[in-house]
XYZ file of C-alpha atoms in Angstrom:
180
model
C 113.314 72.609 95.943
C 115.138 74.106 92.972
C 114.668 77.934 92.648
C 113.216 79.538 89.341
C 114.737 82.491 87.738
C 113.893 84.832 85.092
C 116.615 85.509 82.553
C 116.891 88.923 80.757
C 119.372 91.271 79.334
C 119.553 94.908 80.854
C 121.619 97.505 79.119
C 124.140 94.796 77.915
C 124.227 92.831 81.217
C 122.531 89.300 81.358
C 121.022 88.719 85.004
C 119.027 85.815 86.267
C 116.321 87.358 88.440
C 114.827 85.287 90.969
C 111.221 84.607 91.167
C 109.610 85.740 94.308
C 106.073 85.030 95.601
C 104.025 87.858 96.257
C 100.815 86.209 97.434
C 98.913 83.134 96.358
C 98.240 84.473 92.956
C 101.222 86.393 91.921
C 105.133 86.071 91.819
C 107.483 88.801 90.511
C 111.014 88.648 89.215
C 113.346 90.351 91.915
C 115.431 92.792 90.531
C 118.096 94.042 92.914
C 120.650 96.685 91.957
C 122.205 97.059 95.357
C 125.635 95.753 95.277
C 125.739 95.497 91.420
C 128.109 98.297 90.125
C 128.120 96.893 86.451
C 124.354 97.117 85.933
C 123.967 100.304 88.052
C 126.516 102.243 85.788
C 125.253 100.983 82.294
C 121.555 101.304 83.225
C 122.260 104.854 84.342
C 124.005 105.525 81.169
C 121.306 103.843 79.195
C 118.597 105.735 80.789
C 120.534 109.228 80.779
C 120.305 108.910 77.001
C 116.418 108.483 76.857
C 115.832 111.144 79.607
C 115.015 114.850 79.019
C 117.293 117.543 80.471
C 117.026 117.926 84.217
C 118.712 119.585 87.226
C 118.192 117.221 89.892
C 117.213 113.325 90.284
C 115.002 112.112 93.011
C 114.292 108.657 94.093
C 112.718 106.905 96.928
C 114.728 104.846 99.543
C 116.166 102.160 99.224
C 116.672 100.200 96.106
C 116.512 103.249 93.859
C 119.460 104.818 95.375
C 122.378 103.231 93.660
C 120.742 104.428 90.099
C 119.899 107.747 91.414
C 123.404 108.565 92.638
C 124.999 107.180 89.324
C 122.730 109.098 87.076
C 123.689 112.225 89.070
C 127.173 111.527 88.890
C 127.147 110.861 85.297
C 124.715 113.907 84.493
C 123.374 116.551 86.514
C 125.436 116.376 89.862
C 122.542 116.505 92.104
C 120.102 114.020 93.696
C 117.506 113.680 96.676
C 116.368 110.551 98.468
C 113.001 110.363 99.843
C 113.576 108.697 102.994
C 111.244 106.033 104.795
C 111.560 107.648 108.101
C 112.386 110.915 109.697
C 116.041 111.336 110.530
C 117.199 113.806 113.293
C 118.829 115.929 110.617
C 115.815 116.500 108.760
C 114.207 119.900 109.396
C 110.377 120.565 108.870
C 109.763 117.243 106.731
C 106.672 116.695 104.844
C 105.262 113.337 104.020
C 103.231 111.332 101.849
C 101.880 107.738 102.101
C 102.643 104.959 99.676
C 101.560 101.255 99.296
C 104.362 99.440 97.127
C 103.671 95.918 95.580
C 106.477 94.699 97.340
C 105.832 95.802 100.816
C 103.111 94.481 103.023
C 102.022 97.866 104.590
C 101.609 101.392 103.992
C 104.693 103.383 104.112
C 105.420 107.051 104.315
C 108.172 108.935 102.173
C 109.496 112.259 103.800
C 111.385 115.258 102.355
C 113.065 117.977 104.361
C 113.430 121.507 103.805
C 116.867 120.956 102.593
C 115.358 119.162 99.881
C 113.232 121.838 98.896
C 116.216 124.152 98.409
C 117.496 121.554 95.789
C 114.272 121.071 93.942
C 112.016 124.514 94.210
C 112.201 125.738 90.614
C 114.203 123.158 89.151
C 113.905 120.514 86.542
C 113.378 117.190 88.418
C 113.737 113.684 86.967
C 112.061 111.030 89.203
C 113.596 107.724 88.967
C 113.394 104.128 90.407
C 114.705 100.522 89.776
C 111.201 99.224 88.949
C 107.878 100.796 88.231
C 105.019 98.430 88.866
C 101.771 99.788 90.148
C 103.018 103.422 90.108
C 102.417 103.969 93.716
C 105.917 104.884 94.785
C 106.148 106.940 91.655
C 102.978 108.928 92.747
C 104.192 109.479 95.975
C 107.472 110.762 95.067
C 105.554 113.170 92.301
C 103.476 114.420 95.340
C 106.485 115.311 97.581
C 108.308 116.986 94.238
C 105.217 119.095 93.726
C 104.968 120.204 97.264
C 108.548 121.460 97.298
C 107.862 123.403 93.816
C 110.167 120.947 91.377
C 109.112 120.811 87.875
C 108.648 117.031 86.837
C 110.290 116.728 83.663
C 110.380 113.105 83.382
C 109.939 109.669 84.968
C 112.341 106.683 84.558
C 113.312 103.131 85.651
C 115.144 100.334 84.556
C 112.086 97.965 84.356
C 108.663 98.452 83.787
C 106.764 95.644 85.384
C 103.478 94.129 84.167
C 101.170 96.669 82.734
C 103.487 99.632 83.505
C 105.097 98.797 80.071
C 102.433 100.303 78.433
C 102.568 103.621 80.162
C 103.412 106.437 77.831
C 104.572 108.915 80.848
C 107.696 106.950 81.698
C 111.086 106.032 80.332
C 112.524 102.432 80.782
C 115.167 100.111 79.266
C 113.077 96.710 79.383
C 109.583 95.279 80.441
C 109.559 92.882 83.121
C 106.593 90.275 83.172
C 104.327 89.484 86.304
C 104.013 85.693 87.009
C 100.336 84.624 87.725
C 99.741 81.467 89.245
């Protein structure tokens, strides 16, 4: 059985994304930044050129972490990660629920009071690797608002499916959905 791929260029980097089944009606192209230093650095640089001024970058665990880190490293110097579980070091965590297209169950995202100190009254840029349904983005927005951050922008590397038509996000490339 031969694997299928979707070829694209992202921030000058050519990549073959594996086609992955979601259900009997839908496949997606899997974009994984984890371990790809070149694409992480170049997409962060390209997104920063398009994003508004900000004081802190926020993402959800896990796949957006390299992008968030690199954007903070190249830019504002601060980032926050919404965790998928409460860790022992997290004091007074707050949570919101999220259902992502790539996860088969409802998850929770958590921030702690230490994260609040980094966001309250600050200009926050929310980032992720891919925005599709917008569920993860909406969950992160709720958390940022709970902690008094001012959302100044929403950015991702790829806007999947109808997300490419959104006017409230900055992205580098559209990514099609593959209907069966």
